JSON list of C-alpha atoms in Angstrom, two decimals:
[
{"chain": "A", "resi": 1, "resn": "MET", "atom": "CA", "xyz": [0.00, 0.00, 0.00]},
{"chain": "A", "resi": 2, "resn": "VAL", "atom": "CA", "xyz": [1.28, 3.46, -0.89]},
{"chain": "A", "resi": 3, "resn": "PRO", "atom": "CA", "xyz": [1.29, 5.89, 2.05]},
{"chain": "A", "resi": 4, "resn": "ILE", "atom": "CA", "xyz": [-1.16, 8.77, 1.62]},
{"chain": "A", "resi": 5, "resn": "ASP", "atom": "CA", "xyz": [1.57, 11.44, 1.88]},
{"chain": "A", "resi": 6, "resn": "THR", "atom": "CA", "xyz": [3.70, 10.02, -0.96]},
{"chain": "A", "resi": 7, "resn": "ASN", "atom": "CA", "xyz": [5.32, 12.75, -3.06]},
{"chain": "A", "resi": 8, "resn": "LEU", "atom": "CA", "xyz": [6.76, 10.64, -5.88]},
{"chain": "A", "resi": 9, "resn": "ILE", "atom": "CA", "xyz": [6.53, 7.06, -7.13]},
{"chain": "A", "resi": 10, "resn": "VAL", "atom": "CA", "xyz": [9.22, 6.04, -9.63]},
{"chain": "A", "resi": 11, "resn": "LEU", "atom": "CA", "xyz": [8.75, 3.04, -11.91]},
{"chain": "A", "resi": 12, "resn": "ALA", "atom": "CA", "xyz": [11.93, 1.62, -13.48]},
{"chain": "A", "resi": 13, "resn": "GLY", "atom": "CA", "xyz": [11.64, -1.85, -14.93]},
{"chain": "A", "resi": 14, "resn": "PHE", "atom": "CA", "xyz": [8.18, -2.20, -13.35]},
{"chain": "A", "resi": 15, "resn": "LEU", "atom": "CA", "xyz": [6.01, -4.22, -15.74]},
{"chain": "A", "resi": 16, "resn": "PRO", "atom": "CA", "xyz": [2.54, -4.48, -14.15]},
{"chain": "A", "resi": 17, "resn": "ILE", "atom": "CA", "xyz": [0.01, -1.96, -15.45]},
{"chain": "A", "resi": 18, "resn": "ILE", "atom": "CA", "xyz": [-0.96, 0.53, -12.75]},
{"chain": "A", "resi": 19, "resn": "PRO", "atom": "CA", "xyz": [-4.74, 0.57, -12.14]},
{"chain": "A", "resi": 20, "resn": "LYS", "atom": "CA", "xyz": [-6.64, 3.68, -13.20]},
{"chain": "A", "resi": 21, "resn": "TRP", "atom": "CA", "xyz": [-7.67, 4.55, -9.65]},
{"chain": "A", "resi": 22, "resn": "ILE", "atom": "CA", "xyz": [-4.03, 4.67, -8.53]},
{"chain": "A", "resi": 23, "resn": "CYS", "atom": "CA", "xyz": [-3.10, 6.84, -11.53]},
{"chain": "A", "resi": 24, "resn": "GLU", "atom": "CA", "xyz": [-5.91, 9.24, -10.64]},
{"chain": "A", "resi": 25, "resn": "LYS", "atom": "CA", "xyz": [-5.17, 9.28, -6.90]},
{"chain": "A", "resi": 26, "resn": "TRP", "atom": "CA", "xyz": [-1.47, 10.06, -7.45]},
{"chain": "A", "resi": 27, "resn": "GLU", "atom": "CA", "xyz": [-1.81, 12.09, -10.66]},
{"chain": "A", "resi": 28, "resn": "ARG", "atom": "CA", "xyz": [1.54, 13.66, -11.68]},
{"chain": "A", "resi": 29, "resn": "LYS", "atom": "CA", "xyz": [3.22, 11.87, -8.75]},
{"chain": "A", "resi": 30, "resn": "ILE", "atom": "CA", "xyz": [4.03, 8.63, -10.62]},
{"chain": "A", "resi": 31, "resn": "ILE", "atom": "CA", "xyz": [6.79, 8.66, -13.21]},
{"chain": "A", "resi": 32, "resn": "ASN", "atom": "CA", "xyz": [8.10, 5.90, -15.46]},
{"chain": "A", "resi": 33, "resn": "ILE", "atom": "CA", "xyz": [11.42, 5.38, -17.19]},
{"chain": "A", "resi": 34, "resn": "HIS", "atom": "CA", "xyz": [10.77, 3.84, -20.62]},
{"chain": "A", "resi": 35, "resn": "PRO", "atom": "CA", "xyz": [13.55, 2.51, -22.90]},
{"chain": "A", "resi": 36, "resn": "SER", "atom": "CA", "xyz": [12.46, 4.32, -26.08]},
{"chain": "A", "resi": 37, "resn": "LEU", "atom": "CA", "xyz": [11.87, 7.78, -27.44]},
{"chain": "A", "resi": 38, "resn": "LEU", "atom": "CA", "xyz": [8.14, 7.88, -26.82]},
{"chain": "A", "resi": 39, "resn": "PRO", "atom": "CA", "xyz": [5.73, 7.95, -28.49]},
{"chain": "A", "resi": 40, "resn": "LYS", "atom": "CA", "xyz": [7.66, 5.45, -30.64]},
{"chain": "A", "resi": 41, "resn": "TYR", "atom": "CA", "xyz": [7.86, 1.90, -29.30]},
{"chain": "A", "resi": 42, "resn": "GLY", "atom": "CA", "xyz": [5.57, 2.37, -26.35]},
{"chain": "A", "resi": 43, "resn": "GLY", "atom": "CA", "xyz": [2.44, 0.55, -25.32]},
{"chain": "A", "resi": 44, "resn": "LYS", "atom": "CA", "xyz": [1.48, -2.99, -24.42]},
{"chain": "A", "resi": 45, "resn": "GLY", "atom": "CA", "xyz": [4.29, -5.49, -24.86]},
{"chain": "A", "resi": 46, "resn": "MET", "atom": "CA", "xyz": [6.97, -2.86, -25.45]},
{"chain": "A", "resi": 47, "resn": "TYR", "atom": "CA", "xyz": [9.51, -3.27, -22.66]},
{"chain": "A", "resi": 48, "resn": "GLY", "atom": "CA", "xyz": [13.14, -4.19, -22.16]},
{"chain": "A", "resi": 49, "resn": "VAL", "atom": "CA", "xyz": [14.97, -5.86, -25.02]},
{"chain": "A", "resi": 50, "resn": "LYS", "atom": "CA", "xyz": [11.77, -5.95, -27.10]},
{"chain": "A", "resi": 51, "resn": "VAL", "atom": "CA", "xyz": [12.08, -2.18, -27.54]},
{"chain": "A", "resi": 52, "resn": "GLN", "atom": "CA", "xyz": [15.72, -2.35, -28.66]},
{"chain": "A", "resi": 53, "resn": "GLU", "atom": "CA", "xyz": [14.95, -5.20, -31.04]},
{"chain": "A", "resi": 54, "resn": "ALA", "atom": "CA", "xyz": [12.16, -3.15, -32.64]},
{"chain": "A", "resi": 55, "resn": "VAL", "atom": "CA", "xyz": [14.43, -0.09, -32.96]},
{"chain": "A", "resi": 56, "resn": "LEU", "atom": "CA", "xyz": [17.13, -2.16, -34.70]},
{"chain": "A", "resi": 57, "resn": "ARG", "atom": "CA", "xyz": [14.64, -4.06, -36.87]},
{"chain": "A", "resi": 58, "resn": "ASN", "atom": "CA", "xyz": [13.26, -0.74, -38.13]},
{"chain": "A", "resi": 59, "resn": "HIS", "atom": "CA", "xyz": [16.73, 0.73, -38.77]},
{"chain": "A", "resi": 60, "resn": "GLU", "atom": "CA", "xyz": [16.05, 3.77, -36.61]},
{"chain": "A", "resi": 61, "resn": "LYS", "atom": "CA", "xyz": [18.72, 6.46, -36.63]},
{"chain": "A", "resi": 62, "resn": "TYR", "atom": "CA", "xyz": [18.14, 7.28, -32.95]},
{"chain": "A", "resi": 63, "resn": "ALA", "atom": "CA", "xyz": [17.42, 5.31, -29.78]},
{"chain": "A", "resi": 64, "resn": "GLY", "atom": "CA", "xyz": [17.06, 6.54, -26.24]},
{"chain": "A", "resi": 65, "resn": "CYS", "atom": "CA", "xyz": [14.87, 6.69, -23.18]},
{"chain": "A", "resi": 66, "resn": "THR", "atom": "CA", "xyz": [11.96, 8.72, -21.89]},
{"chain": "A", "resi": 67, "resn": "VAL", "atom": "CA", "xyz": [10.86, 9.78, -18.43]},
{"chain": "A", "resi": 68, "resn": "HIS", "atom": "CA", "xyz": [7.12, 10.44, -18.36]},
{"chain": "A", "resi": 69, "resn": "TYR", "atom": "CA", "xyz": [4.19, 10.80, -16.01]},
{"chain": "A", "resi": 70, "resn": "VAL", "atom": "CA", "xyz": [2.08, 7.67, -15.67]},
{"chain": "A", "resi": 71, "resn": "ASP", "atom": "CA", "xyz": [-1.55, 7.95, -16.68]},
{"chain": "A", "resi": 72, "resn": "SER", "atom": "CA", "xyz": [-4.31, 5.37, -17.11]},
{"chain": "A", "resi": 73, "resn": "GLU", "atom": "CA", "xyz": [-3.06, 4.31, -20.55]},
{"chain": "A", "resi": 74, "resn": "ILE", "atom": "CA", "xyz": [0.24, 2.57, -21.36]},
{"chain": "A", "resi": 75, "resn": "ASP", "atom": "CA", "xyz": [3.21, 4.90, -22.04]},
{"chain": "A", "resi": 76, "resn": "THR", "atom": "CA", "xyz": [1.00, 7.85, -23.00]},
{"chain": "A", "resi": 77, "resn": "GLY", "atom": "CA", "xyz": [1.59, 10.22, -20.10]},
{"chain": "A", "resi": 78, "resn": "GLU", "atom": "CA", "xyz": [3.13, 13.66, -20.49]},
{"chain": "A", "resi": 79, "resn": "ILE", "atom": "CA", "xyz": [6.83, 13.49, -21.31]},
{"chain": "A", "resi": 80, "resn": "ILE", "atom": "CA", "xyz": [9.14, 15.01, -18.70]},
{"chain": "A", "resi": 81, "resn": "ALA", "atom": "CA", "xyz": [12.51, 14.35, -20.38]},
{"chain": "A", "resi": 82, "resn": "GLN", "atom": "CA", "xyz": [14.11, 12.37, -23.18]},
{"chain": "A", "resi": 83, "resn": "LYS", "atom": "CA", "xyz": [17.69, 11.46, -23.97]},
{"chain": "A", "resi": 84, "resn": "LYS", "atom": "CA", "xyz": [18.62, 10.23, -27.42]},
{"chain": "A", "resi": 85, "resn": "ASN", "atom": "CA", "xyz": [21.72, 8.74, -28.96]},
{"chain": "A", "resi": 86, "resn": "THR", "atom": "CA", "xyz": [22.48, 7.65, -32.48]},
{"chain": "A", "resi": 87, "resn": "CYS", "atom": "CA", "xyz": [22.04, 3.93, -32.99]},
{"chain": "A", "resi": 88, "resn": "ASP", "atom": "CA", "xyz": [25.61, 3.67, -34.26]},
{"chain": "A", "resi": 89, "resn": "GLY", "atom": "CA", "xyz": [26.90, 4.68, -30.83]},
{"chain": "A", "resi": 90, "resn": "GLU", "atom": "CA", "xyz": [28.20, 8.13, -31.75]}
]
């Protein structure tokens, strides 16, 4: 159970989908670190190595990660920050 006075919940490698009521109760207090440049390669089933495989399979020029607020959908919350790198490592 999350204490009522929680200021921030950080999800990193957390796969279960957060129920809508929790997203609403702690709106803009739950953030997620996602291994892609959202909105690309987000959503159901897009996690971990699956994201990198999709990026490589599609010959993307850039890869990266996104920090975003969690909402009641999957990987659709407001983006807080992104970091991108070229896929060739430069």
